[in-house]
Short mmCIF file of N, CA, C and O in Angstrom, two decimals:
data_model
loop_
_atom_site.label_atom_id
_atom_site.label_comp_id
_atom_site.label_asym_id
_atom_site.label_seq_id
_atom_site.Cartn_x
_atom_site.Cartn_y
_atom_site.Cartn_z
N MET A 1 161.04 57.95 55.97
CA MET A 1 161.38 58.47 54.52
C MET A 1 160.47 58.94 53.69
O MET A 1 159.87 59.80 52.57
N TYR A 2 159.82 57.50 53.42
CA TYR A 2 158.65 57.88 52.43
C TYR A 2 157.74 58.54 52.87
O TYR A 2 156.87 59.22 52.12
N LYS A 3 157.01 58.72 54.55
CA LYS A 3 155.80 59.53 55.20
C LYS A 3 156.06 60.86 54.51
O LYS A 3 155.08 62.05 53.88
N LYS A 4 157.74 61.43 54.69
CA LYS A 4 158.25 62.42 54.45
C LYS A 4 157.95 63.45 52.91
O LYS A 4 157.36 64.23 52.41
N TYR A 5 158.48 62.46 52.29
CA TYR A 5 158.45 62.41 50.49
C TYR A 5 156.67 62.73 50.41
O TYR A 5 156.25 63.58 49.83
N ARG A 6 155.45 61.80 50.90
CA ARG A 6 154.50 61.58 50.46
C ARG A 6 154.03 62.93 51.15
O ARG A 6 153.19 63.03 50.39
N GLU A 7 154.35 63.82 52.31
CA GLU A 7 153.26 65.14 52.60
C GLU A 7 153.89 66.58 52.08
O GLU A 7 153.54 66.67 51.44
N ILE A 8 155.35 66.16 51.32
CA ILE A 8 155.97 67.05 50.16
C ILE A 8 154.94 66.84 49.37
O ILE A 8 154.69 67.68 49.14
N THR A 9 155.04 65.57 48.62
CA THR A 9 153.97 65.22 47.00
C THR A 9 152.55 65.96 47.29
O THR A 9 152.38 66.83 46.55
N LEU A 10 152.19 65.57 48.39
CA LEU A 10 150.72 65.98 48.96
C LEU A 10 150.76 67.51 49.05
O LEU A 10 149.68 68.16 48.95
N ALA A 11 151.43 68.12 49.65
CA ALA A 11 151.46 69.40 50.09
C ALA A 11 151.46 70.29 48.68
O ALA A 11 151.05 71.33 48.92
N GLN A 12 152.21 70.06 47.67
CA GLN A 12 152.43 70.66 46.63
C GLN A 12 150.91 70.40 45.60
O GLN A 12 150.73 71.18 44.63
N THR A 13 149.84 69.91 46.39
CA THR A 13 148.72 69.75 45.25
C THR A 13 147.64 69.96 45.95
O THR A 13 147.42 69.56 46.83
N PHE A 14 146.24 70.23 45.54
CA PHE A 14 145.55 70.66 46.33
C PHE A 14 143.99 70.38 45.17
O PHE A 14 142.91 70.95 46.38
N LEU A 15 143.73 69.73 45.07
CA LEU A 15 142.51 69.48 43.87
C LEU A 15 142.55 67.96 43.71
O LEU A 15 141.70 67.31 43.66
N GLU A 16 143.60 67.19 44.59
CA GLU A 16 143.97 65.85 44.49
C GLU A 16 142.21 64.88 45.29
O GLU A 16 142.18 64.19 44.91
N LEU A 17 142.50 65.69 46.49
CA LEU A 17 141.02 65.65 47.04
C LEU A 17 140.20 66.49 47.56
O LEU A 17 140.69 67.86 47.33
N ASP A 18 138.90 65.68 48.02
CA ASP A 18 137.96 67.24 47.79
C ASP A 18 138.19 67.93 49.24
O ASP A 18 139.49 67.22 50.28
N ARG A 19 137.35 68.20 49.77
CA ARG A 19 137.63 69.38 51.18
C ARG A 19 137.29 68.27 52.39
O ARG A 19 137.77 68.10 53.83
N ASN A 20 137.06 66.85 52.16
CA ASN A 20 136.61 65.89 52.96
C ASN A 20 138.16 65.02 53.24
O ASN A 20 137.52 63.99 54.17
N GLY A 21 138.81 65.34 52.00
CA GLY A 21 140.29 64.08 52.11
C GLY A 21 139.89 63.15 50.78
O GLY A 21 140.22 61.96 51.07
N VAL A 22 138.13 62.98 50.41
CA VAL A 22 137.96 61.99 49.49
C VAL A 22 138.88 62.18 48.15
O VAL A 22 138.83 63.26 47.54
N PRO A 23 139.65 60.87 47.28
CA PRO A 23 139.73 61.94 46.26
C PRO A 23 138.98 61.97 45.51
O PRO A 23 137.48 61.84 44.64
N ALA A 24 139.22 62.72 44.34
CA ALA A 24 138.56 63.98 43.13
C ALA A 24 137.88 62.15 42.41
O ALA A 24 138.81 61.81 41.69
N PRO A 25 136.51 62.32 42.33
CA PRO A 25 136.15 61.76 41.37
C PRO A 25 136.51 61.65 40.03
O PRO A 25 136.72 63.36 39.69
N ARG A 26 136.63 61.06 38.90
CA ARG A 26 136.42 61.56 37.58
C ARG A 26 135.32 62.98 36.70
O ARG A 26 136.36 63.82 36.36
N ARG A 27 134.75 62.68 37.60
CA ARG A 27 133.48 64.26 37.06
C ARG A 27 134.29 65.65 37.87
O ARG A 27 133.67 66.07 36.62
N LEU A 28 134.79 65.62 39.29
CA LEU A 28 135.39 67.00 39.57
C LEU A 28 136.37 67.09 38.66
O LEU A 28 137.00 68.62 38.35
N LYS A 29 137.27 65.75 38.50
CA LYS A 29 138.65 66.37 37.68
C LYS A 29 138.10 66.53 36.04
O LYS A 29 138.91 67.59 35.83
N VAL A 30 136.80 66.40 35.74
CA VAL A 30 136.34 67.06 34.26
C VAL A 30 135.99 68.36 35.16
O VAL A 30 136.18 69.57 33.65
N CYS A 31 135.29 68.08 35.98
CA CYS A 31 134.79 70.20 36.15
C CYS A 31 136.05 70.97 36.10
O CYS A 31 135.86 72.17 35.36
N VAL A 32 137.25 69.93 36.46
CA VAL A 32 138.07 71.23 36.70
C VAL A 32 138.74 71.40 35.42
O VAL A 32 138.99 72.70 34.75
N ALA A 33 138.73 70.16 34.84
CA ALA A 33 139.61 70.82 33.50
C ALA A 33 137.88 71.44 32.04
O ALA A 33 138.86 72.54 31.50
N LEU A 34 137.16 71.80 32.38
CA LEU A 34 135.61 72.49 31.82
C LEU A 34 136.89 74.00 32.06
O LEU A 34 136.07 74.58 30.85
N LEU A 35 136.98 74.23 33.32
CA LEU A 35 136.87 75.63 33.70
C LEU A 35 138.36 76.03 32.96
O LEU A 35 138.32 77.32 32.40
N LEU A 36 139.36 75.58 32.82
CA LEU A 36 140.24 75.72 32.06
C LEU A 36 140.26 75.45 30.67
O LEU A 36 140.78 76.57 29.89
N PHE A 37 139.93 74.67 30.34
CA PHE A 37 139.23 74.87 29.09
C PHE A 37 139.01 76.05 28.31
O PHE A 37 139.15 76.88 27.40
N GLN A 38 137.75 76.51 29.67
CA GLN A 38 136.42 77.82 29.09
C GLN A 38 137.65 79.02 29.15
O GLN A 38 137.60 79.77 28.33
N MET A 39 138.75 78.85 30.03
CA MET A 39 139.58 79.88 30.23
C MET A 39 140.37 79.90 28.42
O MET A 39 140.94 81.20 28.22
N ALA A 40 141.04 78.99 28.47
CA ALA A 40 141.75 79.30 27.12
C ALA A 40 140.98 79.37 26.44
O ALA A 40 141.58 79.82 24.97
N ARG A 41 140.05 79.32 26.06
CA ARG A 41 139.47 79.44 25.00
C ARG A 41 138.71 80.44 24.46
O ARG A 41 137.92 81.63 24.23
N ALA A 42 138.62 81.90 25.91
CA ALA A 42 138.12 82.79 26.53
C ALA A 42 138.14 83.70 25.22
O ALA A 42 137.79 84.43 24.74
N ASP A 43 139.45 83.66 24.71
CA ASP A 43 139.94 84.68 23.68
C ASP A 43 138.99 84.27 22.22
O ASP A 43 139.65 84.56 20.94
N GLY A 44 138.80 83.06 21.88
CA GLY A 44 138.06 82.44 20.90
C GLY A 44 139.27 80.91 20.47
O GLY A 44 138.70 80.19 19.71
N ALA A 45 140.46 80.95 20.60
CA ALA A 45 141.32 79.78 20.15
C ALA A 45 142.16 79.34 21.44
O ALA A 45 142.73 80.23 22.12
N MET A 46 142.73 77.94 21.51
CA MET A 46 143.50 78.01 22.50
C MET A 46 144.77 77.94 22.18
O MET A 46 145.01 77.02 20.88
N SER A 47 145.68 78.29 22.40
CA SER A 47 147.38 77.95 21.82
C SER A 47 147.94 77.21 22.50
O SER A 47 147.03 76.44 23.42
N ARG A 48 149.15 76.68 22.10
CA ARG A 48 149.64 75.81 22.63
C ARG A 48 150.28 75.77 23.49
O ARG A 48 150.00 74.61 24.35
N ALA A 49 150.65 76.90 24.37
CA ALA A 49 150.80 77.32 25.52
C ALA A 49 150.26 77.24 26.61
O ALA A 49 150.37 76.90 27.59
N GLU A 50 148.58 77.39 25.92
CA GLU A 50 147.62 77.26 27.01
C GLU A 50 147.78 76.09 26.90
O GLU A 50 146.84 75.08 28.11
N PHE A 51 146.95 75.30 25.70
CA PHE A 51 147.09 73.69 26.26
C PHE A 51 148.00 73.08 26.82
O PHE A 51 147.73 71.97 28.04
N GLN A 52 149.23 73.21 26.97
CA GLN A 52 150.39 72.89 27.71
C GLN A 52 150.19 73.03 29.08
O GLN A 52 150.45 72.29 30.21
N GLU A 53 149.70 74.28 28.81
CA GLU A 53 149.53 75.04 31.01
C GLU A 53 148.82 73.84 31.39
O GLU A 53 148.47 73.04 32.37
N ILE A 54 147.52 73.78 30.39
CA ILE A 54 146.40 73.02 31.24
C ILE A 54 146.81 71.88 31.23
O ILE A 54 146.52 70.78 32.40
N ILE A 55 147.36 71.08 30.68
CA ILE A 55 147.89 69.09 30.55
C ILE A 55 148.80 69.25 31.86
O ILE A 55 148.60 68.35 32.83
N ARG A 56 150.02 70.21 31.96
CA ARG A 56 150.79 70.35 33.13
C ARG A 56 150.13 70.36 34.39
O ARG A 56 150.03 69.99 35.61
N GLY A 57 148.85 71.70 34.33
CA GLY A 57 148.01 71.87 35.85
C GLY A 57 147.46 70.41 36.47
O GLY A 57 147.48 69.81 37.67
N LEU A 58 146.90 69.55 35.14
CA LEU A 58 145.86 68.66 35.65
C LEU A 58 147.17 67.48 35.90
O LEU A 58 146.47 66.19 36.90
N ASN A 59 148.10 67.41 34.93
CA ASN A 59 148.85 66.51 35.70
C ASN A 59 149.32 66.14 37.46
O ASN A 59 149.54 65.66 37.73
N SER A 60 149.41 67.51 37.58
CA SER A 60 150.40 68.19 39.02
C SER A 60 149.14 67.68 39.70
O SER A 60 149.72 67.32 40.48
N GLU A 61 148.16 68.32 39.25
CA GLU A 61 146.74 68.50 40.77
C GLU A 61 146.50 66.79 40.84
O GLU A 61 146.34 66.74 42.07
N PHE A 62 146.36 65.89 40.14
CA PHE A 62 145.73 64.71 39.97
C PHE A 62 146.72 63.93 40.10
O PHE A 62 146.48 62.72 39.91
N HIS A 63 148.27 63.89 39.78
CA HIS A 63 148.54 62.52 39.50
C HIS A 63 148.64 61.84 38.74
O HIS A 63 148.59 60.73 38.50
N GLU A 64 148.46 62.51 37.39
CA GLU A 64 148.06 61.74 36.16
C GLU A 64 149.16 61.56 35.31
O GLU A 64 150.39 62.13 35.48
N VAL A 65 149.23 60.26 34.36
CA VAL A 65 149.76 60.20 33.90
C VAL A 65 149.40 59.20 32.25
O VAL A 65 148.24 59.12 31.97
N GLY A 66 150.35 59.47 31.75
CA GLY A 66 149.60 59.18 29.90
C GLY A 66 148.31 60.25 29.61
O GLY A 66 148.90 61.20 29.52
N GLN A 67 147.50 59.62 28.95
CA GLN A 67 146.34 59.95 27.87
C GLN A 67 145.36 60.66 29.75
O GLN A 67 144.58 61.12 28.68
N ALA A 68 145.30 60.50 30.35
CA ALA A 68 144.66 60.75 31.17
C ALA A 68 144.06 61.77 31.11
O ALA A 68 142.65 62.72 31.13
N SER A 69 144.74 62.99 31.33
CA SER A 69 145.01 64.77 31.35
C SER A 69 143.79 64.90 29.90
O SER A 69 142.73 65.83 30.31
N VAL A 70 144.48 64.30 28.76
CA VAL A 70 143.87 64.56 27.65
C VAL A 70 142.31 64.11 27.60
O VAL A 70 141.53 65.09 27.10
N LYS A 71 142.10 63.22 27.95
CA LYS A 71 140.70 62.69 27.88
C LYS A 71 139.89 63.51 28.88
O LYS A 71 138.61 63.76 28.40
N TYR A 72 140.44 64.08 29.90
CA TYR A 72 139.68 64.80 30.94
C TYR A 72 139.54 66.29 30.24
O TYR A 72 138.15 67.00 29.94
N LEU A 73 140.16 66.56 29.40
CA LEU A 73 140.41 68.00 28.27
C LEU A 73 139.10 67.65 27.39
O LEU A 73 138.84 68.58 26.98
N ASP A 74 139.21 66.64 26.67
CA ASP A 74 138.38 65.81 25.84
C ASP A 74 137.17 66.31 26.01
O ASP A 74 136.08 66.80 25.35
N ALA A 75 136.74 65.77 27.18
CA ALA A 75 135.32 65.37 28.00
C ALA A 75 135.03 67.33 27.97
O ALA A 75 133.78 67.57 27.79
N ALA A 76 135.62 67.61 28.49
CA ALA A 76 135.45 69.31 28.58
C ALA A 76 135.35 69.92 27.40
O ALA A 76 134.42 70.67 27.77
N ALA A 77 136.03 69.65 26.34
CA ALA A 77 135.48 69.92 25.59
C ALA A 77 134.17 69.71 24.42
O ALA A 77 133.24 71.03 23.93
N LEU A 78 133.74 68.59 25.35
CA LEU A 78 132.14 68.49 24.57
C LEU A 78 131.24 68.87 25.33
O LEU A 78 130.28 69.28 24.96
N LEU A 79 131.56 69.08 27.26
CA LEU A 79 130.37 69.65 27.84
C LEU A 79 130.69 71.21 27.55
O LEU A 79 129.54 71.27 27.78
N ALA A 80 131.67 71.79 27.34
CA ALA A 80 131.66 73.24 27.20
C ALA A 80 130.49 73.22 26.01
O ALA A 80 130.17 74.74 26.48
N THR A 81 130.12 72.75 25.70
CA THR A 81 128.98 73.43 24.00
C THR A 81 127.27 73.53 24.86
O THR A 81 126.55 73.93 24.68
N GLU A 82 127.62 72.91 26.80
CA GLU A 82 126.64 73.03 27.16
C GLU A 82 126.49 73.90 28.36
O GLU A 82 126.87 73.45 29.37
N GLU A 83 126.35 75.11 27.87
CA GLU A 83 126.05 76.40 28.22
C GLU A 83 125.31 76.12 30.04
O GLU A 83 125.64 76.54 30.88
N ALA A 84 124.21 75.45 29.59
CA ALA A 84 123.26 75.16 30.39
C ALA A 84 123.59 74.86 31.83
O ALA A 84 123.12 74.76 33.15
N HIS A 85 124.28 73.55 31.53
CA HIS A 85 125.10 72.81 32.82
C HIS A 85 126.43 73.58 33.69
O HIS A 85 127.01 73.06 34.42
N PHE A 86 126.90 74.39 33.28
CA PHE A 86 127.77 75.25 33.37
C PHE A 86 127.32 75.76 34.69
O PHE A 86 128.93 75.54 35.71
N ASP A 87 126.90 76.06 34.76
CA ASP A 87 126.60 76.48 36.48
C ASP A 87 126.59 75.63 37.86
O ASP A 87 126.90 75.20 38.57
N GLN A 88 125.70 74.20 37.15
CA GLN A 88 126.02 73.00 37.99
C GLN A 88 127.72 72.11 38.17
O GLN A 88 127.70 72.24 39.24
N PHE A 89 128.26 72.21 37.15
CA PHE A 89 129.72 72.04 37.22
C PHE A 89 130.34 73.20 38.52
O PHE A 89 131.08 72.30 39.27
N ILE A 90 130.00 74.23 37.92
CA ILE A 90 131.18 75.22 39.21
C ILE A 90 130.15 74.75 40.67
O ILE A 90 130.98 75.14 41.41
N GLY A 91 128.57 74.39 40.38
CA GLY A 91 128.67 74.09 42.17
C GLY A 91 129.01 73.13 42.74
O GLY A 91 129.14 72.84 43.50
N ASP A 92 129.21 71.99 41.54
CA ASP A 92 130.11 70.44 42.55
C ASP A 92 131.48 70.81 42.99
O ASP A 92 131.71 70.61 43.68
N LEU A 93 132.70 72.40 42.31
CA LEU A 93 133.23 72.39 42.69
C LEU A 93 133.24 73.56 43.93
O LEU A 93 133.67 73.24 44.73
N ASN A 94 132.45 74.21 44.12
CA ASN A 94 131.93 74.36 45.55
C ASN A 94 131.49 74.05 46.12
O ASN A 94 132.16 74.00 47.78
N ARG A 95 130.71 72.37 46.22
CA ARG A 95 130.93 72.23 47.25
C ARG A 95 131.85 71.08 47.02
O ARG A 95 132.07 70.65 48.58
N ALA A 96 132.60 70.46 46.63
CA ALA A 96 133.53 69.43 46.94
C ALA A 96 134.90 70.17 47.62
O ALA A 96 135.37 69.09 48.06
N PHE A 97 135.34 71.63 46.67
CA PHE A 97 136.23 72.37 47.39
C PHE A 97 136.51 73.62 48.70
O PHE A 97 135.54 73.75 48.03
N ASP A 98 137.07 73.54 49.26
CA ASP A 98 136.95 74.73 50.08
C ASP A 98 137.36 75.53 49.38
O ASP A 98 137.95 75.65 48.56
N SER A 99 137.42 76.79 50.40
CA SER A 99 137.96 78.19 49.90
C SER A 99 138.97 78.36 49.38
O SER A 99 139.65 78.75 48.09
N GLU A 100 140.26 77.42 50.29
CA GLU A 100 141.76 77.66 49.53
C GLU A 100 141.76 76.77 48.63
O GLU A 100 142.54 77.07 47.46
N GLN A 101 140.98 75.68 47.89
CA GLN A 101 141.54 74.63 46.91
C GLN A 101 140.36 75.83 45.97
O GLN A 101 140.90 75.67 44.41
N ARG A 102 139.35 76.27 45.70
CA ARG A 102 138.93 76.86 44.90
C ARG A 102 139.79 78.38 44.71
O ARG A 102 140.23 78.64 43.25
N GLU A 103 140.37 78.50 45.51
CA GLU A 103 141.61 80.12 45.18
C GLU A 103 143.02 79.63 44.41
O GLU A 103 143.12 80.07 43.29
N HIS A 104 143.10 78.71 45.15
CA HIS A 104 144.02 77.12 44.05
C HIS A 104 143.63 76.93 42.48
O HIS A 104 144.63 77.12 41.83
N LEU A 105 142.50 76.99 41.68
CA LEU A 105 142.01 76.77 41.20
C LEU A 105 141.56 77.76 40.01
O LEU A 105 142.21 77.88 38.86
N PHE A 106 141.91 78.97 40.65
CA PHE A 106 141.01 80.47 40.42
C PHE A 106 143.05 80.80 40.01
O PHE A 106 143.07 81.04 38.74
N ASP A 107 143.85 80.24 40.66
CA ASP A 107 145.46 80.74 40.45
C ASP A 107 145.88 79.81 38.99
O ASP A 107 146.60 80.15 38.18
N MET A 108 144.97 78.73 38.99
CA MET A 108 145.92 77.64 37.63
C MET A 108 144.89 78.70 36.36
O MET A 108 145.54 78.31 35.44
N LEU A 109 143.68 78.84 36.52
CA LEU A 109 143.09 79.66 35.67
C LEU A 109 143.73 80.77 34.86
O LEU A 109 143.47 81.03 34.04
N ILE A 110 144.35 81.79 36.12
CA ILE A 110 145.24 83.03 35.81
C ILE A 110 146.18 82.35 34.81
O ILE A 110 146.47 82.90 34.06
N LYS A 111 147.33 81.02 35.65
CA LYS A 111 148.60 80.65 34.50
C LYS A 111 147.70 80.12 32.79
O LYS A 111 148.81 80.57 32.38
N VAL A 112 146.74 79.73 33.05
CA VAL A 112 146.51 79.72 31.42
C VAL A 112 146.14 80.62 30.40
O VAL A 112 146.48 80.92 30.16
N ALA A 113 145.84 81.60 31.64
CA ALA A 113 145.25 83.20 30.79
C ALA A 113 146.49 83.81 30.55
O ALA A 113 147.10 84.23 29.42
N GLN A 114 147.55 83.21 31.40
CA GLN A 114 148.50 84.14 30.91
C GLN A 114 149.93 83.17 30.36
O GLN A 114 150.35 83.75 30.03
N ALA A 115 149.41 81.99 30.09
CA ALA A 115 150.60 81.23 29.23
C ALA A 115 150.69 81.42 27.47
O ALA A 115 152.01 81.34 27.48
N ASP A 116 150.18 82.41 26.93
CA ASP A 116 150.32 82.40 25.49
C ASP A 116 151.18 84.28 25.31
O ASP A 116 151.14 84.61 24.83
N GLY A 117 151.23 84.44 26.63
CA GLY A 117 151.95 86.03 27.08
C GLY A 117 151.25 87.27 27.17
O GLY A 117 151.72 87.90 27.22
N THR A 118 149.38 86.56 26.93
CA THR A 118 148.74 88.07 26.98
C THR A 118 147.69 88.07 27.62
O THR A 118 146.61 86.53 27.27
N ILE A 119 147.11 88.67 28.94
CA ILE A 119 145.63 88.36 28.89
C ILE A 119 144.78 89.45 28.51
O ILE A 119 145.05 90.61 28.65
N ARG A 120 143.95 89.12 27.49
CA ARG A 120 142.92 89.46 26.74
C ARG A 120 141.83 90.04 27.82
O ARG A 120 141.53 89.13 29.23
N GLU A 121 141.39 90.99 27.15
CA GLU A 121 139.95 91.78 27.92
C GLU A 121 139.29 90.47 28.13
O GLU A 121 138.07 90.33 29.07
N SER A 122 138.69 89.74 27.44
CA SER A 122 137.54 88.38 27.79
C SER A 122 137.64 87.64 28.13
O SER A 122 137.52 87.10 29.04
N GLU A 123 139.35 87.56 28.78
CA GLU A 123 140.42 86.46 29.66
C GLU A 123 139.96 87.14 31.25
O GLU A 123 139.54 86.66 32.00
N LYS A 124 140.20 88.49 31.18
CA LYS A 124 139.74 89.53 32.15
C LYS A 124 138.09 88.93 32.85
O LYS A 124 137.78 88.63 33.92
N PHE A 125 137.48 89.33 31.94
CA PHE A 125 136.00 88.84 32.31
C PHE A 125 135.90 87.81 32.26
O PHE A 125 134.75 87.65 34.08
N LEU A 126 135.95 86.80 31.72
CA LEU A 126 135.91 85.53 32.52
C LEU A 126 136.51 85.19 33.81
O LEU A 126 135.90 84.16 34.53
N ALA A 127 137.71 85.75 33.82
CA ALA A 127 138.11 85.41 35.11
C ALA A 127 137.27 86.17 36.40
O ALA A 127 136.76 85.49 37.81
N LEU A 128 136.97 87.58 35.93
CA LEU A 128 135.67 88.13 37.18
C LEU A 128 134.89 87.24 37.43
O LEU A 128 134.41 86.93 38.82
N ARG A 129 134.14 86.76 36.47
CA ARG A 129 133.12 86.08 36.21
C ARG A 129 132.87 84.78 37.29
O ARG A 129 131.87 84.30 38.44
N LEU A 130 134.49 83.49 36.69
CA LEU A 130 134.48 82.42 37.68
C LEU A 130 134.75 83.21 39.08
O LEU A 130 134.70 82.33 39.85
N ARG A 131 135.84 84.15 39.35
CA ARG A 131 135.95 84.46 40.65
C ARG A 131 134.73 84.34 41.81
O ARG A 131 134.77 83.88 42.49
N GLU A 132 133.79 85.38 41.08
CA GLU A 132 132.69 85.43 41.47
C GLU A 132 131.74 84.06 41.38
O GLU A 132 131.14 83.62 42.89
N LYS A 133 131.69 83.31 40.86
CA LYS A 133 131.08 81.87 40.65
C LYS A 133 131.14 80.72 41.90
O LYS A 133 130.84 79.90 42.44
N LEU A 134 132.67 81.15 41.91
CA LEU A 134 133.65 80.00 42.78
C LEU A 134 133.41 80.97 44.47
O LEU A 134 133.92 80.14 45.17
N ASN A 135 132.53 81.84 44.12
CA ASN A 135 132.48 82.43 45.76
C ASN A 135 133.39 82.89 46.45
O ASN A 135 133.94 82.65 47.96
N LEU A 136 134.60 83.35 45.21
CA LEU A 136 135.71 84.44 46.24
C LEU A 136 135.57 85.17 46.36
O LEU A 136 135.27 86.03 45.54
N PRO A 137 136.53 86.24 47.02
CA PRO A 137 136.15 87.33 47.47
C PRO A 137 136.96 88.37 46.46
O PRO A 137 138.14 87.67 46.30
N LEU A 138 136.62 89.36 45.88
CA LEU A 138 137.24 90.08 44.85
C LEU A 138 138.48 90.72 45.42
O LEU A 138 138.39 91.32 46.48
N ARG A 139 139.48 90.81 45.29
CA ARG A 139 140.54 91.03 45.83
C ARG A 139 141.47 92.61 45.06
O ARG A 139 140.37 93.21 44.69
#
């Protein structure tokens, strides 16, 4: 019974383990949070709905409880000011996750963009940019 429950639980998350089955380190979790943060801030402000979607996504993907996801988001907010390192963070994600996991991450980004009820042009632009940087084909 436990094995079936574990299979169902793990089947619902794609980013908890990297492409080699190794648990995602803190740095990788912060990289994911950074992309979600960038999407929420693409229009200049993060709405409450966007914040809640980011925390929900991080909690779900990494099975976090308490304040861990908020700490990842806090770290992401600090790193977001360092544009020069942005490509390095994307590179970390590309190396750690396979294409299916990166596609799942992109879906999370879209959920954040949709959370406030409107996808703005700045969010569309960032989505296209991130899709390209994550080495995902344009649909």
